[in-house]
mmCIF file of C-alpha atoms and ligand atoms in Angstrom:
data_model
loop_
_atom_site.group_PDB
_atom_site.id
_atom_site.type_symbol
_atom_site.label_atom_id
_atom_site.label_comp_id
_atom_site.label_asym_id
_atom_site.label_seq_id
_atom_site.Cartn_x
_atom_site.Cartn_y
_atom_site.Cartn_z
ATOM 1 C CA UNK M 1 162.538 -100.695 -56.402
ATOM 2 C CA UNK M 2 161.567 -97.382 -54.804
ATOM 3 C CA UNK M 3 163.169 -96.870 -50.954
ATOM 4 C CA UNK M 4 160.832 -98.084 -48.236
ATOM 5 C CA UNK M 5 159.855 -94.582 -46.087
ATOM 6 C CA UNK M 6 160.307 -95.242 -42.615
ATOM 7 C CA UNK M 7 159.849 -92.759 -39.913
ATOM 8 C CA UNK M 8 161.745 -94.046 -36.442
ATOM 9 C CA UNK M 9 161.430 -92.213 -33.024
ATOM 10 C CA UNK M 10 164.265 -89.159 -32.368
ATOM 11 C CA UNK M 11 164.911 -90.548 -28.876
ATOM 12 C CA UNK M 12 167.512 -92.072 -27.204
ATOM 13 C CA UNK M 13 165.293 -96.088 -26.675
ATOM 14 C CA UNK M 14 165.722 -96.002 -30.357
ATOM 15 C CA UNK M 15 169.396 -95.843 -30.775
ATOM 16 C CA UNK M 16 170.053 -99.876 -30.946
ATOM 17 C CA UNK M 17 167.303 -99.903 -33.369
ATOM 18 C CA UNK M 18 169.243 -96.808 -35.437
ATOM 19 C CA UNK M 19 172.529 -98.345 -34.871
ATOM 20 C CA UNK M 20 171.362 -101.346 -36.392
ATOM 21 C CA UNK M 21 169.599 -99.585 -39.618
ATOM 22 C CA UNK M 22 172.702 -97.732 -40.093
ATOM 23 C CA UNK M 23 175.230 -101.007 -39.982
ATOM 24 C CA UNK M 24 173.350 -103.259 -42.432
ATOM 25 C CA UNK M 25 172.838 -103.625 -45.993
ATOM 26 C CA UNK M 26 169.355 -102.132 -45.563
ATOM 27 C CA UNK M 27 170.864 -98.768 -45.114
ATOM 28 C CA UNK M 28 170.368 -98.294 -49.371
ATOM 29 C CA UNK M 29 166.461 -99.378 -49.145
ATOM 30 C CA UNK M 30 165.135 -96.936 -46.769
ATOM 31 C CA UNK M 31 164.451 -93.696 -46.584
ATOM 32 C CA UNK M 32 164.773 -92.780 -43.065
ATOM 33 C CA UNK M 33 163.781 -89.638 -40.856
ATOM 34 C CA UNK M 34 163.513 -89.048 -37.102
ATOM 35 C CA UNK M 35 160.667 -88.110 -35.670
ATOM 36 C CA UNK M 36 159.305 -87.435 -32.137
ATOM 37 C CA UNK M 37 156.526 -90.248 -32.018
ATOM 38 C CA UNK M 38 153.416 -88.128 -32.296
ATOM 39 C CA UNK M 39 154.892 -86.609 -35.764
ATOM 40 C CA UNK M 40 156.247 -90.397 -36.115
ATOM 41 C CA UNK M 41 151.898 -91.070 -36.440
ATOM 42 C CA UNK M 42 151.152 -88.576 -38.010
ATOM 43 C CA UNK M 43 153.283 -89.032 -41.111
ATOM 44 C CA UNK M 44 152.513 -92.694 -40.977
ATOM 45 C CA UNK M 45 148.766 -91.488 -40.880
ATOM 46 C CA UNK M 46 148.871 -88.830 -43.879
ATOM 47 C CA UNK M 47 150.603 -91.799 -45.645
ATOM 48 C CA UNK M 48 154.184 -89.807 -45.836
ATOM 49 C CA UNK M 49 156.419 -92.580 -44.802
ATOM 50 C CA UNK M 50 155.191 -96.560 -45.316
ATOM 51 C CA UNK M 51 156.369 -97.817 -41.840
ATOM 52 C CA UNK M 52 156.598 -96.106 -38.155
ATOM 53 C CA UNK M 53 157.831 -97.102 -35.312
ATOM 54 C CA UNK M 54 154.722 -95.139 -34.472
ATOM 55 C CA UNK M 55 152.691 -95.085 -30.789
ATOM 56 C CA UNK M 56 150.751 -97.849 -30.162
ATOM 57 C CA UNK M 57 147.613 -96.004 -29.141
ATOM 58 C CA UNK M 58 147.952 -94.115 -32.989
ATOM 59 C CA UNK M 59 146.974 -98.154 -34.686
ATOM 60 C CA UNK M 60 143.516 -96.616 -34.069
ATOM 61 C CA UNK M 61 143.457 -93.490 -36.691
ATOM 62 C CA UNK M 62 145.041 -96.231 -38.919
ATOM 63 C CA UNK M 63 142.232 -97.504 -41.873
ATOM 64 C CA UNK M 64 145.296 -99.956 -42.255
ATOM 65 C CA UNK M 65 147.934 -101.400 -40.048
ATOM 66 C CA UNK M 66 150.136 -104.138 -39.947
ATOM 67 C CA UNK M 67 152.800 -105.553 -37.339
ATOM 68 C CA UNK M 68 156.305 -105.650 -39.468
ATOM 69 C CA UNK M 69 158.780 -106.533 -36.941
ATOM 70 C CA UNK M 70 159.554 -108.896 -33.967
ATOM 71 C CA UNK M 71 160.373 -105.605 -32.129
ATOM 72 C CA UNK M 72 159.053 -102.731 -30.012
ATOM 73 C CA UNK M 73 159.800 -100.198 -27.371
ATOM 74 C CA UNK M 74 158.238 -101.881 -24.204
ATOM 75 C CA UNK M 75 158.724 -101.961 -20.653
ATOM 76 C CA UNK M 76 158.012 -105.151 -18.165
ATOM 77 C CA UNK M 77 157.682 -102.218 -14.960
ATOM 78 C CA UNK M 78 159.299 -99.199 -14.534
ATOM 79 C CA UNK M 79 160.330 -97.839 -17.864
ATOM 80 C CA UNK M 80 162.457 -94.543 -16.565
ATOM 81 C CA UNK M 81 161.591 -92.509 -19.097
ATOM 82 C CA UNK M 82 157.508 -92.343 -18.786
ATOM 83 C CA UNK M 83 156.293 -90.254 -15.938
ATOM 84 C CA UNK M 84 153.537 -88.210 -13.877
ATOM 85 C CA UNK M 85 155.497 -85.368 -12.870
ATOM 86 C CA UNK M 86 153.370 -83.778 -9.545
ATOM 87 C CA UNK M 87 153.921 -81.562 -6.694
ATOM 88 C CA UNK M 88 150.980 -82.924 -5.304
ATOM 89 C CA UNK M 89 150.011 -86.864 -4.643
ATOM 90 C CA UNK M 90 147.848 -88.399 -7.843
ATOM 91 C CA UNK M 91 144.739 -87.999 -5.770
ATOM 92 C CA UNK M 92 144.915 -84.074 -5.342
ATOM 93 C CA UNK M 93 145.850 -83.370 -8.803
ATOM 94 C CA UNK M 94 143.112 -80.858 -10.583
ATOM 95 C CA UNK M 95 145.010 -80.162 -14.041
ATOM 96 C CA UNK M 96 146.982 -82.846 -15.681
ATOM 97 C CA UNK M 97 149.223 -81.426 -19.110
ATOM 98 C CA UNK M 98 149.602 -83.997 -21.753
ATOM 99 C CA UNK M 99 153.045 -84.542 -23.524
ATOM 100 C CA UNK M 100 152.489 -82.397 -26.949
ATOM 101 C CA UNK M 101 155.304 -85.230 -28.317
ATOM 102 C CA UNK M 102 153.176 -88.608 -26.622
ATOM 103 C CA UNK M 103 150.035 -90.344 -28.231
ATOM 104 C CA UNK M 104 150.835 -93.730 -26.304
ATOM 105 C CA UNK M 105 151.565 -92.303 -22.988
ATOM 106 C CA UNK M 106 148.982 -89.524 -22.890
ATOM 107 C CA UNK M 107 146.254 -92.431 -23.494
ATOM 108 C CA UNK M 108 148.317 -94.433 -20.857
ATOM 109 C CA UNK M 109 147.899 -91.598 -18.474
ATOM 110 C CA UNK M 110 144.125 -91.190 -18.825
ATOM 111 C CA UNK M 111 143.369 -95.480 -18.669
ATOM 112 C CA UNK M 112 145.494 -95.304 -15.189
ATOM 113 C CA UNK M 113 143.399 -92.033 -14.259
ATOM 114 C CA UNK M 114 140.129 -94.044 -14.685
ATOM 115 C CA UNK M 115 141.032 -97.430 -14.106
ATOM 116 C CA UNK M 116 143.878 -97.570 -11.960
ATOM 117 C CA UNK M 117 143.899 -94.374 -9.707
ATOM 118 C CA UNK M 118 139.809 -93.343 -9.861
ATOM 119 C CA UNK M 119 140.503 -89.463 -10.474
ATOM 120 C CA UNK M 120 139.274 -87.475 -13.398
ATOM 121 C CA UNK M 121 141.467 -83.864 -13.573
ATOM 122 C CA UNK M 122 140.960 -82.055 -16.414
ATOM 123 C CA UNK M 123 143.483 -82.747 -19.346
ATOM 124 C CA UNK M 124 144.998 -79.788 -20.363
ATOM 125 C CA UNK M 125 146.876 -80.332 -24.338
ATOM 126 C CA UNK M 126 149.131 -77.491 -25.756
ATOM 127 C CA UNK M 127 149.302 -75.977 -22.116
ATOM 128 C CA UNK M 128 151.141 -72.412 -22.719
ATOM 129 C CA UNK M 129 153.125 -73.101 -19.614
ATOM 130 C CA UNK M 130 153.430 -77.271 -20.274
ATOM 131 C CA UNK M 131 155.771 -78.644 -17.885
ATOM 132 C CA UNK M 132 156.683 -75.586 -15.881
ATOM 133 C CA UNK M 133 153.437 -74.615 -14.500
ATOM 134 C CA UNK M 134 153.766 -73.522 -10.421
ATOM 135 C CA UNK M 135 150.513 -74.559 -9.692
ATOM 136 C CA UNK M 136 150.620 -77.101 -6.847
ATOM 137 C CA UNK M 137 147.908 -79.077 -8.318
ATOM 138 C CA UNK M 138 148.817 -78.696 -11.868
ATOM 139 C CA UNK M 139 151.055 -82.404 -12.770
ATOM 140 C CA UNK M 140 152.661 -83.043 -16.111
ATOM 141 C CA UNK M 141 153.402 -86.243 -18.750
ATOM 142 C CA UNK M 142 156.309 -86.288 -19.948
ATOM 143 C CA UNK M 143 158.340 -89.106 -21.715
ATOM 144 C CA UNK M 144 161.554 -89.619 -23.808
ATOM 145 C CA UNK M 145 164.697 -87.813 -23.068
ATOM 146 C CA UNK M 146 163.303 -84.831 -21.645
ATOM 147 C CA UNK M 147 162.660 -86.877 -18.287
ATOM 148 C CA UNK M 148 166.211 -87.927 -17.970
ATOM 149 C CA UNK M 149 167.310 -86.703 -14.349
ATOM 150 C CA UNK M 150 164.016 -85.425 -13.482
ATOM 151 C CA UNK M 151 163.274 -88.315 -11.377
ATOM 152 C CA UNK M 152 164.470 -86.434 -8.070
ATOM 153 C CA UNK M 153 162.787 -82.806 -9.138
ATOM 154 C CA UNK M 154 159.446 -83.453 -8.065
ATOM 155 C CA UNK M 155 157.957 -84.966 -4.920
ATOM 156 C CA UNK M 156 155.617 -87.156 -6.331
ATOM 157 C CA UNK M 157 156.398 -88.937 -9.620
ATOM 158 C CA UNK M 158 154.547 -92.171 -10.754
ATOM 159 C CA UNK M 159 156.421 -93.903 -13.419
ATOM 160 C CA UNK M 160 153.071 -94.889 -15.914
ATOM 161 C CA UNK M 161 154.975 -98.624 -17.079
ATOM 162 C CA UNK M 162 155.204 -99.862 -13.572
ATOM 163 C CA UNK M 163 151.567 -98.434 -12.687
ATOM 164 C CA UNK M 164 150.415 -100.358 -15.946
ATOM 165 C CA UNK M 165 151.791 -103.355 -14.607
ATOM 166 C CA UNK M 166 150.035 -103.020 -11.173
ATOM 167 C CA UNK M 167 147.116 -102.543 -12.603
ATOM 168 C CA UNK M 168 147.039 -105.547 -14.957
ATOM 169 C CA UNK M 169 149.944 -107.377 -14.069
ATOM 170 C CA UNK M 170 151.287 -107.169 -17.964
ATOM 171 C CA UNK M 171 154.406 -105.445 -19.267
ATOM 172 C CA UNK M 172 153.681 -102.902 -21.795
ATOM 173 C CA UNK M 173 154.288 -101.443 -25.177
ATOM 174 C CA UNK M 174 154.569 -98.274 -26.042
ATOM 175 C CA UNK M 175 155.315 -98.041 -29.746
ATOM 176 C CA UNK M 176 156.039 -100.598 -32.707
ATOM 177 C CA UNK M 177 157.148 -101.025 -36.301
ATOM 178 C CA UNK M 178 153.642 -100.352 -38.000
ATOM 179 C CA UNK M 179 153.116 -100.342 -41.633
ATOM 180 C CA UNK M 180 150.492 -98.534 -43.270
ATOM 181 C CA UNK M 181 150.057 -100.949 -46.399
ATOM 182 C CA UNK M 182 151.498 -104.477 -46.906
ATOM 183 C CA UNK M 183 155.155 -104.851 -46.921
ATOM 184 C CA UNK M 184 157.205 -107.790 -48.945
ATOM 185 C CA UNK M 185 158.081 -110.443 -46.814
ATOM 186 C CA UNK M 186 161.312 -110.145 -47.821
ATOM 187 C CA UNK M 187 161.869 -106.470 -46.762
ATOM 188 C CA UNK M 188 160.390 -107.182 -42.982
ATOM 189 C CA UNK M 189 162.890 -110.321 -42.877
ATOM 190 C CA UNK M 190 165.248 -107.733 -43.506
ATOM 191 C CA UNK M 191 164.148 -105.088 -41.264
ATOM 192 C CA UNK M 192 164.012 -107.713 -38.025
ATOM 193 C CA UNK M 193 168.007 -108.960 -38.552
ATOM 194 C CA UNK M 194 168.597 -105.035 -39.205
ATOM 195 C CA UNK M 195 167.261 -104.348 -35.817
ATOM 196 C CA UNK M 196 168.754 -107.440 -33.988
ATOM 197 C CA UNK M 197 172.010 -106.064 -35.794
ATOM 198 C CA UNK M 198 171.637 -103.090 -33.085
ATOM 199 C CA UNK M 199 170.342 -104.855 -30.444
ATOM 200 C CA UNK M 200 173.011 -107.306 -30.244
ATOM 201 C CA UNK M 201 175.387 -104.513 -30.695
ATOM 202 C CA UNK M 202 174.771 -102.205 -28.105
ATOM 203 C CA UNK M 203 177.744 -102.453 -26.091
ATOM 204 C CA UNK M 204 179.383 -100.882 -29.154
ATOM 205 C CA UNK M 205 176.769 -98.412 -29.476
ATOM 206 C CA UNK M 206 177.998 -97.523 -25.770
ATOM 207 C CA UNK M 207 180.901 -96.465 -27.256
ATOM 208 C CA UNK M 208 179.856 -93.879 -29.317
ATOM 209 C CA UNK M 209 176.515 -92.587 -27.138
ATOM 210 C CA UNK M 210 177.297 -89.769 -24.926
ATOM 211 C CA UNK M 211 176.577 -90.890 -21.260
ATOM 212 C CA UNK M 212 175.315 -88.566 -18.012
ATOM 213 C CA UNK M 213 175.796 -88.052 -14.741
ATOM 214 C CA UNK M 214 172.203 -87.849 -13.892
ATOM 215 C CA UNK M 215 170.513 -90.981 -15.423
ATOM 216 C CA UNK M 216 171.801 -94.795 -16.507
ATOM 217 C CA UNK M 217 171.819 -94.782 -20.197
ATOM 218 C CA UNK M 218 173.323 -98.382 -20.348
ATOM 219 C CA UNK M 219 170.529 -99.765 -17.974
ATOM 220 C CA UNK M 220 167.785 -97.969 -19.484
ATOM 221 C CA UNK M 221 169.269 -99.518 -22.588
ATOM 222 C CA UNK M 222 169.865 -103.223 -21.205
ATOM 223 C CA UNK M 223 167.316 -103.938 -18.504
ATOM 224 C CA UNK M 224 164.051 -100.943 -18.979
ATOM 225 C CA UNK M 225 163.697 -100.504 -22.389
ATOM 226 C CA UNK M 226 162.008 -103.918 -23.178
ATOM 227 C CA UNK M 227 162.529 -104.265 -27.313
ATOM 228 C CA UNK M 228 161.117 -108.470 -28.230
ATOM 229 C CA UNK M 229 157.547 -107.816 -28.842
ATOM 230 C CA UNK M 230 156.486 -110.947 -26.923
ATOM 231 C CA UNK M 231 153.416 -112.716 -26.679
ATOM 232 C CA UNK M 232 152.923 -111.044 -23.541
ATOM 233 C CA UNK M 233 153.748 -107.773 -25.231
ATOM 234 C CA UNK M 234 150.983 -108.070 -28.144
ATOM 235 C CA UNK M 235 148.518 -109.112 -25.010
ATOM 236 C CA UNK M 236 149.003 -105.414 -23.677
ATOM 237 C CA UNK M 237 149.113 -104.068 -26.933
ATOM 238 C CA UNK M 238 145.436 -105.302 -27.778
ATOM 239 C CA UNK M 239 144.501 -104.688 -24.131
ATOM 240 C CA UNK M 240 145.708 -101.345 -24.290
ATOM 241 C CA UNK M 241 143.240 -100.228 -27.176
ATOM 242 C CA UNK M 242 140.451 -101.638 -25.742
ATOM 243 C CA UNK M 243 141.020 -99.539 -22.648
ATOM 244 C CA UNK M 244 141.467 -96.425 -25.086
ATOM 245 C CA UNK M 245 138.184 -97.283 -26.324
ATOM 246 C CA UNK M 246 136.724 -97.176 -23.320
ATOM 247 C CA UNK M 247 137.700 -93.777 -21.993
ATOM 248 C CA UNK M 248 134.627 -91.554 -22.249
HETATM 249 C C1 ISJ E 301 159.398 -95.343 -23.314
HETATM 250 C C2 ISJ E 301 159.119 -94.426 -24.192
HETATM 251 O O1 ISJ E 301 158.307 -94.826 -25.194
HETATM 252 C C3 ISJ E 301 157.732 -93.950 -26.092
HETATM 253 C C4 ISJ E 301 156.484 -93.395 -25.814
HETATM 254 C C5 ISJ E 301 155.643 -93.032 -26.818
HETATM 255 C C6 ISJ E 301 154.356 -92.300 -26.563
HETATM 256 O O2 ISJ E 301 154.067 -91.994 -25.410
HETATM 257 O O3 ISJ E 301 153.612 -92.022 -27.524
HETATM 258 C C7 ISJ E 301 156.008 -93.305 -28.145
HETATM 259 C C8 ISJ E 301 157.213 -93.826 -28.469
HETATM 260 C C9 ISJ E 301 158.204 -94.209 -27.469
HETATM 261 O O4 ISJ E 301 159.364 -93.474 -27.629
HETATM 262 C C10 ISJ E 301 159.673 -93.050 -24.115
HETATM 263 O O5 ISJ E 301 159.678 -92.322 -25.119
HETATM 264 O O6 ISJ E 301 160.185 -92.676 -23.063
#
């Protein structure tokens, strides 16, 4: 049987997941790259790799999509890793840069603009000067690693999970394992004790993961990276593309 291609997110919320590939018998049935999720899409899209762990918002420049695991990268509140990164409060920001590495989060950003905070700044994408920009009313997305210790930098910072959550009182996911065709029953039965595998091994994981001074890896890990897509989960999910449609 050919390998399964798989594209899984670069970052560090993906490491149980990884850990988990990488320790089971599924290792010699995948081909596996890593990706920063908007490349994660887009090779999922041009119909590179047959399963992502691709950004949610992404399902929608899918012809074909299908759920193939139990599991996710969600948040129930603050995620840590997810932010609007201001020197101004939400309500005076003029230019808002999108992550160039986010689909799920950039849509995230512009449903809590309209929805949740009533503002409409202009979205800058590609900004030259993304994420260092002096202007006092020029604010940032940025998610993944990159945010890790950033949390005191900036005087206003609004973490997008927990703003999600006030708005509609779910939790929230940000990406899943999306196929682009139908998978074998067998293989996803596979996949989902594969990525338990990790999950329930993270304190070993620990051991090899290099930790900081500036930012919890183990409870970003444990307690804010949310990884059961739940029923509650899949409610968001679907919620979350209809508020995509929306926008506009
Ligand atoms: C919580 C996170 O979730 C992510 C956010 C994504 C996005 O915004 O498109 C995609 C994959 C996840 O890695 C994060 O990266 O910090």
């Amino acid at each position: 049987m050919d390998k399964i291609k798989i594209s899984a997110v670069s970052y560090t919320n993906t490491k149980p997941f990884l850990y988990g590939l990488q320790h089971t018998a599924i290792l010699d049935k995948i081909d596996l790259s890593l990706d920063n999720p908007s490349d994660c899409a887009q090779k999922l899209i041009d119909n590179r790799v047959d399963i992502g762990l691709i950004p949610v918002a992404a399902t929608l420049d899918l012809p074909e999509w299908h759920i193939v695991s139990d599991y996710c990268i969600g948040a129930d509140g603050a995620v840590d890793s997810v932010f609007i990164f201001s020197n101004c409060d939400i309500s005076k920001v003029k230019y808002l840069q999108m992550d160039p590495q986010s689909r799920s989060s950039n849509y995230l950003a512009r449903v809590l603009l309209k929805n949740h905070w009533g503002i409409s700044p202009l979205q800058l994408v590609n900004a030259d000067d993304y994420s260092v920009s002096k202007d006092e009313q020029t604010a940032f997305v940025q998610i993944g690693d990159r945010t890790f210790g950033k949390r005191d930098k900036y005087p206003f910072v609004y973490d997008l999970a927990e703003e999600w959550k006030r708005l509609t009182g779910l939790p929230f996911t940000f990406a899943a394992w999306i196929a682009n065709k139908p998978i074998p029953d067998i293989f996803i039965d596979e996949l989902n004790i594969s990525l338990k595998y990790g999950l329930d091994h993270r304190a070993d994981l620990f051991k090899e993961l290099p930790m900081r001074d500036d930012f919890d890896i183990k409870d970003y890990l444990i307690n804010k990276i949310q990884y059961p897509l739940t029923e509650d989960r899949k409610k968001a999910l679907f919620l979350f593309l209809e508020y995509i449609k929306a926008l506009n």
